[in-house]
mmCIF file of C-alpha atoms in Angstrom:
data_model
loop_
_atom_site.group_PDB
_atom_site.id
_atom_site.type_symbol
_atom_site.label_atom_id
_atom_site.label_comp_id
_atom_site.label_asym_id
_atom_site.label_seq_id
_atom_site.Cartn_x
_atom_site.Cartn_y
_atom_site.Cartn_z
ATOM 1 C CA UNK A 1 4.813 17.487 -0.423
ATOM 2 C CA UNK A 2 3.134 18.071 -3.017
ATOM 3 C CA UNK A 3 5.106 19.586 -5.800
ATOM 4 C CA UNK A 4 6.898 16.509 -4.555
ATOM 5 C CA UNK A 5 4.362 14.350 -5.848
ATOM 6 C CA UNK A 6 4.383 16.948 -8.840
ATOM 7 C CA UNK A 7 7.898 16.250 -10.192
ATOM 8 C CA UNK A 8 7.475 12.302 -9.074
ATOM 9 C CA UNK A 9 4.364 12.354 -11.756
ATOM 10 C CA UNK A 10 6.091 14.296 -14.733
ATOM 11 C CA UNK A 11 9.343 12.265 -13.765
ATOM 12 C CA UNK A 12 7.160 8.964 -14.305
ATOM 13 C CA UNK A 13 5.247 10.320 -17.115
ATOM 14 C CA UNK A 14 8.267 11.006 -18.757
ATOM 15 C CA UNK A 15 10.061 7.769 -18.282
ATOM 16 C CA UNK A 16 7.052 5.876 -19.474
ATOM 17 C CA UNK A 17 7.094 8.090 -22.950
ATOM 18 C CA UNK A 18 10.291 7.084 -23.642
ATOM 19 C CA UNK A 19 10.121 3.235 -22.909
ATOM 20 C CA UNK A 20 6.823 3.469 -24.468
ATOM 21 C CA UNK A 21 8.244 4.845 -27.479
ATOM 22 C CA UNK A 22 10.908 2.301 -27.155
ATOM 23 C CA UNK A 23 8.173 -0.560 -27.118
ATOM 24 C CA UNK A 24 6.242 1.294 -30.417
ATOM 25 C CA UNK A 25 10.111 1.086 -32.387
ATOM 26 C CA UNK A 26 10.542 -2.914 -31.375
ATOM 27 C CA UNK A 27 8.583 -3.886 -34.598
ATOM 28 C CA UNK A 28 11.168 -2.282 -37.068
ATOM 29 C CA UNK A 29 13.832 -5.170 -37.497
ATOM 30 C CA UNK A 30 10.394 -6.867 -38.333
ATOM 31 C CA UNK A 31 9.094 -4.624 -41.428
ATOM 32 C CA UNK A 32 12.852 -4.060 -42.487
ATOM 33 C CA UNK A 33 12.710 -7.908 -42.916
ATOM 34 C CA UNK A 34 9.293 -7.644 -45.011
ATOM 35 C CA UNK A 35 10.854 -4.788 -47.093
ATOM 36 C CA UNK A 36 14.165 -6.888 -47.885
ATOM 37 C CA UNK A 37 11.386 -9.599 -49.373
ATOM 38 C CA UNK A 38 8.967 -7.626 -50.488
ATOM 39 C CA UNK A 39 6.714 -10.411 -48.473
ATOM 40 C CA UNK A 40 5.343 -10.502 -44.945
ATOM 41 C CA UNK A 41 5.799 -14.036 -44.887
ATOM 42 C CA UNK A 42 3.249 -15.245 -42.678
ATOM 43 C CA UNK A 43 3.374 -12.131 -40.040
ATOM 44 C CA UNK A 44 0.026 -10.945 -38.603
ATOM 45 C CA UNK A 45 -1.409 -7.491 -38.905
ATOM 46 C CA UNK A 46 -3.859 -7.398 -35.703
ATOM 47 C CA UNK A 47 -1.079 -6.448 -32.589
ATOM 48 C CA UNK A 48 -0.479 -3.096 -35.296
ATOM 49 C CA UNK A 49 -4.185 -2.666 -35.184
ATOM 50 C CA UNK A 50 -5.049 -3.560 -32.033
ATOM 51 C CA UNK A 51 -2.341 -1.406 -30.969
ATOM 52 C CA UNK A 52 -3.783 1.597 -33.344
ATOM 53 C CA UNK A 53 -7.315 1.143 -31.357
ATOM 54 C CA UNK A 54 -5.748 1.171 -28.049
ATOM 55 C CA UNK A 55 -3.883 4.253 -28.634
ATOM 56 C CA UNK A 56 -6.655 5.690 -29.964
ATOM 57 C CA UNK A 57 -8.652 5.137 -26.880
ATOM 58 C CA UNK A 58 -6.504 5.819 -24.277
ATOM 59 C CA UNK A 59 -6.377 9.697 -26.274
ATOM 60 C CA UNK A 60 -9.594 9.945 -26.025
ATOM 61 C CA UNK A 61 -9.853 9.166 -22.210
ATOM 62 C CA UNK A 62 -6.966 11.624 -22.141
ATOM 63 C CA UNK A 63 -9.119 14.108 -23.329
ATOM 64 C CA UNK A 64 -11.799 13.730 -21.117
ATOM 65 C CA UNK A 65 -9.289 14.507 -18.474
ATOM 66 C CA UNK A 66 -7.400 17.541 -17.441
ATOM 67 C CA UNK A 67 -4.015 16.454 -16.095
ATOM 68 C CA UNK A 68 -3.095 13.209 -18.341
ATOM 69 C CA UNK A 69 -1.140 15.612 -20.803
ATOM 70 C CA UNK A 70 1.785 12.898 -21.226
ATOM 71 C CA UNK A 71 -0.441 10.455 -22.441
ATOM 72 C CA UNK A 72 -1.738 12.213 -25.083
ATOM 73 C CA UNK A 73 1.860 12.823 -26.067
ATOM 74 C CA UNK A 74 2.746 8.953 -26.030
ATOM 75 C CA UNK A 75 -0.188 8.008 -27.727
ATOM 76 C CA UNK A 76 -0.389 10.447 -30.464
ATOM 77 C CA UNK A 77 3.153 9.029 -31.749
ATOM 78 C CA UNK A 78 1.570 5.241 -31.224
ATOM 79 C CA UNK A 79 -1.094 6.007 -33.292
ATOM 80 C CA UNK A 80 1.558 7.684 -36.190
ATOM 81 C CA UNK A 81 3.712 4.583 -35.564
ATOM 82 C CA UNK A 82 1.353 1.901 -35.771
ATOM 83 C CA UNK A 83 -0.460 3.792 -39.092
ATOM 84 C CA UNK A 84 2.568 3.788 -40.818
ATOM 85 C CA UNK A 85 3.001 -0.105 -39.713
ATOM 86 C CA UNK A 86 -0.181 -0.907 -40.606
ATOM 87 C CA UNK A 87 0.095 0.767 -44.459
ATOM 88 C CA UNK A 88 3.378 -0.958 -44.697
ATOM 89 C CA UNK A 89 2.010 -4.524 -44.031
ATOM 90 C CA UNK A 90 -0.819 -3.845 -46.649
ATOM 91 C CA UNK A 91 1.556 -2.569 -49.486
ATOM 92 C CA UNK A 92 3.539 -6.429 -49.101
ATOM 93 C CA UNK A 93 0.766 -8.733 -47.781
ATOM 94 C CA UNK A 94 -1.061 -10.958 -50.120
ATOM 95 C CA UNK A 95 -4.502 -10.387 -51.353
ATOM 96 C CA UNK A 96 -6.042 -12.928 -48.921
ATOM 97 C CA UNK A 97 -3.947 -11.276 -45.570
ATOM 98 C CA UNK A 98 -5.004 -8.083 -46.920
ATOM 99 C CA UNK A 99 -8.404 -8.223 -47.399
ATOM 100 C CA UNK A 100 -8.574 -10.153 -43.424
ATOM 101 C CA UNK A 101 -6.447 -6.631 -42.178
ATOM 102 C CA UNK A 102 -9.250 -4.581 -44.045
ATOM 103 C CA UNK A 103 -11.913 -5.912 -42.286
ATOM 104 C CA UNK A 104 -10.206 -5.963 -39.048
ATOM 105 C CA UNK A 105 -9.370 -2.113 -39.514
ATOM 106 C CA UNK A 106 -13.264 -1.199 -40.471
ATOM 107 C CA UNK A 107 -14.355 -3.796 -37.377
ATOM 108 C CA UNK A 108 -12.446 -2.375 -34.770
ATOM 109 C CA UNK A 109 -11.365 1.455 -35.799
ATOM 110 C CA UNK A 110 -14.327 2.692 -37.518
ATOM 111 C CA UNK A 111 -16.993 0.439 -36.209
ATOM 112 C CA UNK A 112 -15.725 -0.097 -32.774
ATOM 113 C CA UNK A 113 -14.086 2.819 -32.154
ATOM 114 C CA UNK A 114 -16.904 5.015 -33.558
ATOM 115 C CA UNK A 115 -19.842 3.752 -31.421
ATOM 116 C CA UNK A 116 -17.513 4.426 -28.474
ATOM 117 C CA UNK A 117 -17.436 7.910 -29.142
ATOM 118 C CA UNK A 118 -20.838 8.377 -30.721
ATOM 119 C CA UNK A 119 -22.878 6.048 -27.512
ATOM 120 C CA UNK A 120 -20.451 8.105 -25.078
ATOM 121 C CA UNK A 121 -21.237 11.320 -26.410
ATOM 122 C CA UNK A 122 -24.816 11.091 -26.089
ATOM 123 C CA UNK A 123 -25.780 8.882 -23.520
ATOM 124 C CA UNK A 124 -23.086 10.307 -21.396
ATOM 125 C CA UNK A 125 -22.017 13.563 -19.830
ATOM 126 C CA UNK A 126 -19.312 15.438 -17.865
ATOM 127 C CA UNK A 127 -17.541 12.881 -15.223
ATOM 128 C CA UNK A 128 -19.602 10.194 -16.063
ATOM 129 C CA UNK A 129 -18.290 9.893 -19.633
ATOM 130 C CA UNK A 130 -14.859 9.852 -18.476
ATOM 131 C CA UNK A 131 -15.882 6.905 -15.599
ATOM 132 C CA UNK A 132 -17.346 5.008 -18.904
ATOM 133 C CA UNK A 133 -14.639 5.548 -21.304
ATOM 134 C CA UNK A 134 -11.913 5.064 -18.571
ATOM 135 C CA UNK A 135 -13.676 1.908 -17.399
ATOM 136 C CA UNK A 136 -13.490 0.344 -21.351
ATOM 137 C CA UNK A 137 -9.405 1.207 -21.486
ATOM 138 C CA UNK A 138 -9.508 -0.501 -18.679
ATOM 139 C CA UNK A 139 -11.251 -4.056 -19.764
ATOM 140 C CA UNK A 140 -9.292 -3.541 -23.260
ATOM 141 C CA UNK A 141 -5.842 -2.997 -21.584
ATOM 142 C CA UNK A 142 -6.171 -6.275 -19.261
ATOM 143 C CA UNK A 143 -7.652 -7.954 -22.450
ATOM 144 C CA UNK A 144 -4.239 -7.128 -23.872
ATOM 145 C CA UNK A 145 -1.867 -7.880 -21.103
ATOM 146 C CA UNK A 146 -3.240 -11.448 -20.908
ATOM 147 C CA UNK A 147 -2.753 -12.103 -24.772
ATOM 148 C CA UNK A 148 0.884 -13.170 -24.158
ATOM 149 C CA UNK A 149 -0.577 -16.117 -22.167
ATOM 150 C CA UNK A 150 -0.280 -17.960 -25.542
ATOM 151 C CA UNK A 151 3.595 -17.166 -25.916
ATOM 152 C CA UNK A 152 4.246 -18.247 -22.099
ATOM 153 C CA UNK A 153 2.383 -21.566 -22.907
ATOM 154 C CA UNK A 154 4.550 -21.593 -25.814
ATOM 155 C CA UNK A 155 7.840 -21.208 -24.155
ATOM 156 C CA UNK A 156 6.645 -23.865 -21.472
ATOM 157 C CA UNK A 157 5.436 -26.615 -24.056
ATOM 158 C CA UNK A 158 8.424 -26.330 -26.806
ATOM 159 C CA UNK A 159 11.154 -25.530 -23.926
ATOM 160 C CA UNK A 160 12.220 -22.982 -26.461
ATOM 161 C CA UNK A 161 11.996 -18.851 -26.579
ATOM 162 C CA UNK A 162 12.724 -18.601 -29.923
ATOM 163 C CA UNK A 163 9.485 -16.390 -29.866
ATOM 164 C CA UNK A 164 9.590 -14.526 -26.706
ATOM 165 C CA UNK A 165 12.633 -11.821 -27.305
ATOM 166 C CA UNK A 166 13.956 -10.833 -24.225
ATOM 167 C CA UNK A 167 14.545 -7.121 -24.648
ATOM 168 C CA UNK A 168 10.922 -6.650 -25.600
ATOM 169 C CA UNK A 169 9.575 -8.348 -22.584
ATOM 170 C CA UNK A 170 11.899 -5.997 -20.222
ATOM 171 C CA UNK A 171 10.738 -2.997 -22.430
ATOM 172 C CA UNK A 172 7.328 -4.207 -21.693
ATOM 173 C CA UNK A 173 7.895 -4.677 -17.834
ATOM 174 C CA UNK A 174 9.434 -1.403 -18.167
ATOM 175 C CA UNK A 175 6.614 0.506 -19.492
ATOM 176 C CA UNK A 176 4.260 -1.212 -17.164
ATOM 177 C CA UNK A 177 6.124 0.049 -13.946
ATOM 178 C CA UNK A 178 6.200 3.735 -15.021
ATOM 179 C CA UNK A 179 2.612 3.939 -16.018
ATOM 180 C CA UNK A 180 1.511 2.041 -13.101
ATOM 181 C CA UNK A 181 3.737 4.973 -10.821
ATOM 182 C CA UNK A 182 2.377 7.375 -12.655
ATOM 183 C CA UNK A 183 -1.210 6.549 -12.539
ATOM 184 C CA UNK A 184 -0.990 5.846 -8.874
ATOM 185 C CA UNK A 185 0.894 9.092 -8.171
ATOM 186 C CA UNK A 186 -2.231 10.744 -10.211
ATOM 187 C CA UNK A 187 -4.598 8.714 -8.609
ATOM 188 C CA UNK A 188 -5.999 7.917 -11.774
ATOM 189 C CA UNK A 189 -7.000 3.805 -11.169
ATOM 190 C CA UNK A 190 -7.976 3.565 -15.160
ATOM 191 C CA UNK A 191 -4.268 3.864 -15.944
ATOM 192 C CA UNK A 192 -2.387 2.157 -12.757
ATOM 193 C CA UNK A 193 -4.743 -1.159 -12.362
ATOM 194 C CA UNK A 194 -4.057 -2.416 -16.099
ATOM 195 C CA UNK A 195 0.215 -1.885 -15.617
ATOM 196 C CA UNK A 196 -0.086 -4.566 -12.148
ATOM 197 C CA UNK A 197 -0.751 -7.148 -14.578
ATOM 198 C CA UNK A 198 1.569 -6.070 -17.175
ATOM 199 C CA UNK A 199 4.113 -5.902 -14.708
ATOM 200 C CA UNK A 200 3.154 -9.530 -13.836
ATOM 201 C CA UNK A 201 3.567 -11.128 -16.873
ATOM 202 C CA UNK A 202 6.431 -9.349 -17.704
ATOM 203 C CA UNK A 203 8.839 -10.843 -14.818
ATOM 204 C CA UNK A 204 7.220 -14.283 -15.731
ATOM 205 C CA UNK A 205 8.218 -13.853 -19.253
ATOM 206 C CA UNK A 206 12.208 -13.091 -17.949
ATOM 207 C CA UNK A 207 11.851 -15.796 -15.864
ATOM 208 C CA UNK A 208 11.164 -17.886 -18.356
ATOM 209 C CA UNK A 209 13.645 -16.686 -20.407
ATOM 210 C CA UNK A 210 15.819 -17.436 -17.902
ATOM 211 C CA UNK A 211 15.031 -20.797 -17.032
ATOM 212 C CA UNK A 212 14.401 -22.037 -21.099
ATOM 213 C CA UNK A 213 17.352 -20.050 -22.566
ATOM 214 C CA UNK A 214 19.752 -22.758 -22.631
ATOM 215 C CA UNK A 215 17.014 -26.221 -22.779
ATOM 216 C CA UNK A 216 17.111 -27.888 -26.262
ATOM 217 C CA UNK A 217 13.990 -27.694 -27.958
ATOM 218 C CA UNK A 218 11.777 -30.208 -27.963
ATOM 219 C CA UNK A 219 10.453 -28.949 -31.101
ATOM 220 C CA UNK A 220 13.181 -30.452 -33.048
ATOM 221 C CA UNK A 221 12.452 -33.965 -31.521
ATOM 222 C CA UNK A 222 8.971 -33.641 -32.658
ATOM 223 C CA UNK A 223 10.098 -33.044 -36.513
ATOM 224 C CA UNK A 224 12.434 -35.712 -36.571
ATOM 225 C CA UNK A 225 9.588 -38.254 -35.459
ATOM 226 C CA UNK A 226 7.083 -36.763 -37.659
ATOM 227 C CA UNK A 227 10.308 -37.098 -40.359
ATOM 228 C CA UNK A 228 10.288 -40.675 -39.822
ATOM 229 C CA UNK A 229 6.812 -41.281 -39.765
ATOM 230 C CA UNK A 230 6.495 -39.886 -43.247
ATOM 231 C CA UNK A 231 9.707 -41.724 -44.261
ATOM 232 C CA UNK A 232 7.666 -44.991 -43.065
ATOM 233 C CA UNK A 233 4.781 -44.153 -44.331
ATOM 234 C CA UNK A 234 6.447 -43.184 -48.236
ATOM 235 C CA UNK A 235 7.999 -46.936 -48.166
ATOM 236 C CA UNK A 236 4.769 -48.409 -47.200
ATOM 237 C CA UNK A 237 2.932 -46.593 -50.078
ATOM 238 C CA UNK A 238 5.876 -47.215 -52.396
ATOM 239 C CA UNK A 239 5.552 -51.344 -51.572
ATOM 240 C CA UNK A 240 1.500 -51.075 -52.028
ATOM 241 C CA UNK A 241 2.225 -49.458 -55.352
ATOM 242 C CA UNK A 242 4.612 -52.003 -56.514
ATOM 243 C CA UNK A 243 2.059 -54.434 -55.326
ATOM 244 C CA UNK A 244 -1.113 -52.772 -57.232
ATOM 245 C CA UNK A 245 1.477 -52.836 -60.469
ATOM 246 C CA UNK A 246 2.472 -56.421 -59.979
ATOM 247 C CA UNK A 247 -1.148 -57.061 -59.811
ATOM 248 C CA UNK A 248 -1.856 -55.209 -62.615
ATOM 249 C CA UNK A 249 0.788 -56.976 -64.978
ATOM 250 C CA UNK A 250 -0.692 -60.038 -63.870
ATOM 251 C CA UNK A 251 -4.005 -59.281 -64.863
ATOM 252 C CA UNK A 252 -2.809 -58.399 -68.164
ATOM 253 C CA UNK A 253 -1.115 -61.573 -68.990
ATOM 254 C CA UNK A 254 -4.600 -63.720 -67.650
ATOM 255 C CA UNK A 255 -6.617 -61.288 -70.331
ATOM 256 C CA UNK A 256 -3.930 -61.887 -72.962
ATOM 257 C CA UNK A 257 -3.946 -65.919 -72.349
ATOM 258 C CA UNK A 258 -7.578 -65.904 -72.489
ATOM 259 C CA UNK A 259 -7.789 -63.961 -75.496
ATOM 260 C CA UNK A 260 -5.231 -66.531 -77.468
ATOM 261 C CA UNK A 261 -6.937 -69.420 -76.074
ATOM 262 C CA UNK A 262 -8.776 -72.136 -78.579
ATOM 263 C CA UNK A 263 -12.357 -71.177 -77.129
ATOM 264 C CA UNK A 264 -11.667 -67.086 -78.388
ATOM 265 C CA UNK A 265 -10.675 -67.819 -81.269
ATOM 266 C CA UNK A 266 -12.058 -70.177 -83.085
ATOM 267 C CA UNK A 267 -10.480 -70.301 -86.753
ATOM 268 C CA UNK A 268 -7.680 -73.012 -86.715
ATOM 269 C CA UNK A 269 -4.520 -72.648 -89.194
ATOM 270 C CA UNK A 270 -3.625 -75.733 -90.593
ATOM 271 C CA UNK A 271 -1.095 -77.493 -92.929
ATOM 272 C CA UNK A 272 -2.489 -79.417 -95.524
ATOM 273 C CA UNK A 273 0.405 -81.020 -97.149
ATOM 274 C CA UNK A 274 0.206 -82.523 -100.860
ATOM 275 C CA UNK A 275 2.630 -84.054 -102.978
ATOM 276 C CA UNK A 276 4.273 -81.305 -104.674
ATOM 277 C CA UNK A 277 3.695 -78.187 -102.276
ATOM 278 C CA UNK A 278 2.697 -77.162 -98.926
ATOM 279 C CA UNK A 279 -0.066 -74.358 -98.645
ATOM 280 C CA UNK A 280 -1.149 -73.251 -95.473
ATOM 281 C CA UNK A 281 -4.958 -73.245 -95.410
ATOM 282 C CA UNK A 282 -7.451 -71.418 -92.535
ATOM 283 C CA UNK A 283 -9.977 -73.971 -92.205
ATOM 284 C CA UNK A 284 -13.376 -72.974 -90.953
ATOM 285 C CA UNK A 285 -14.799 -75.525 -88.136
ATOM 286 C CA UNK A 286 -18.415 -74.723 -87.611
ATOM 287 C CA UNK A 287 -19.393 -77.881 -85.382
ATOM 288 C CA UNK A 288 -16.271 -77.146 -83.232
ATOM 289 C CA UNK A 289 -17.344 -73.180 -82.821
ATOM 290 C CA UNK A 290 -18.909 -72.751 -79.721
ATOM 291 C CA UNK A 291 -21.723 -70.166 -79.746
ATOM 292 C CA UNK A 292 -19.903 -66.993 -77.935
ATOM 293 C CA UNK A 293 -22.387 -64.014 -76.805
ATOM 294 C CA UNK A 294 -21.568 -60.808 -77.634
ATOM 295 C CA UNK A 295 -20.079 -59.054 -74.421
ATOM 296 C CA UNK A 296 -17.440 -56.108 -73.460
ATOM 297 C CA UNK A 297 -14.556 -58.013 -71.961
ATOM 298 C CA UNK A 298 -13.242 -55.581 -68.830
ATOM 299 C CA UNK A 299 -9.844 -54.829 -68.130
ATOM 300 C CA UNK A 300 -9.499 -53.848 -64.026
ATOM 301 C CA UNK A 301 -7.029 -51.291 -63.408
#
């Protein structure tokens, strides 16, 4: 019975190293894309580091073990993997992305990571260290599983799963069942509790899939309103413009008028006409001037 239980452990240990390393590969159509233009257009560093510090933990519980050999192994190649992701995505992110993914790195690897080790190390000893550190994998691996909450609302409020693949979230559900077997078969709670929920919300995610995989997006609907609200809104602003001008040329020809008008100007040309020629003479009016204070005449515009 139990070199039963033996072979059922390494057989689940196994499986979940593969579809684990499976999972740890999914990300590669993603960085081939950033390579081909030399951009990471938009895409987010902190599942490669959050990933990085999870692997990193769940090695270090390992070691505080005796009999978790397998997830070392599956771990140690998570941590390579998600290094090399992580110094890809700085080489093409832009300054601004890169600086966030610097701080993120030095918060949670070398800060966070750190006083784990250091506070366990000496305020902690033999089986009670590995209760601690197996008890913080534990928080930090639900923490994770319920981070795709935001995809399934997602899915639900756009009707689309544009952004849920399917083949990940079956890798996922995967992953989840063999861990959870194998930490059960080892009796090791720290490792089988997180997978239940994993498992969870990976059958809602291919359901889901299921049911949204052939719905029109609503998405679309949404851009064509906001499309003609902007097309409204441009012909509106277009009119007031033509308006403001129309105004404006109108004020223009009032100041002109004014300025031509009898009380502006006050020297009169007229014709005096004699007998043998006709000169045109400016003749100077003072009893007709009106007394004009000096002022700055203002044009509004």
């Amino acid at each position: 019975m139990v070199g039963n239980l033996a072979h059922l452990t390494l057989a689940f240990g196994l499986l979940g190293n593969i579809v684990s390393f499976m999972v740890f590969l999914a990300p590669i159509p993603t960085f081939y894309r950033v390579y081909k233009k030399k951009s990471t257009e938009g895409f987010q560093s902190e599942p490669y580091v959050v990933g990085l510090f999870s692997a990193m933990l769940w090695i270090y519980y390992a070691l505080l073990k005796s009999n978790v050999l397998l997830l070392i192994t599956i771990n140690s190649v998570g941590c390579f993997i998600e290094t090399l992701y992580i110094c890809f995505f700085l080489v093409y992110a832009p300054k601004k992305a890169r600086m966030e993914s610097l701080k993120l790195i030095v918060l949670l690897i070398v800060v966070g990571f750190g006083l784990i080790v250091v506070l366990t190390q000496f305020f902690a000893s033999g089986v009670t260290r590995g209760v601690i550190v197996g008890w913080i994998c534990l928080v930090f691996s639900l923490c994770v599983f319920v981070a795709p909450l935001g995809v399934l609302r997602q899915v639900i409020k756009t009707k689309s799963v544009e952004y849920m693949p399917i083949l990940l979230s079956v890798a996922l559900t995967l992953s989840a069942v063999m861990w959870f077997f194998y930490g059960l078969l080892l009796g090791d709670f720290n490792i089988a509790i997180p997978n239940v929920l994993g498992f969870t919300f990976g059958i809602i995610q291919m359901i889901l899939y299921f049911v949204y995989k052939n719905k029109k997006p609503i998405i679309n609907e949404k851009m064509s309103e906001k499309g003609e609200q902007k097309y409204t809104i441009g012909k509106m602003e277009e009119q007031k413009m033509v308006e403001v001008k129309d105004h404006k040329t109108i004020d223009v020809v009032k100041l002109s008028a004014n300025l031509l008008s009898p009380d502006v100007l006050p020297v009169v040309a007229k014709l005096k006409e004699n007998e043998h020629d006709a000169v045109p003479v400016a003749v100077h009016e003072p009893e007709a001037r009106p007394t004009v204070p000096n002022h700055i005449i203002e044009v509004a515009v």
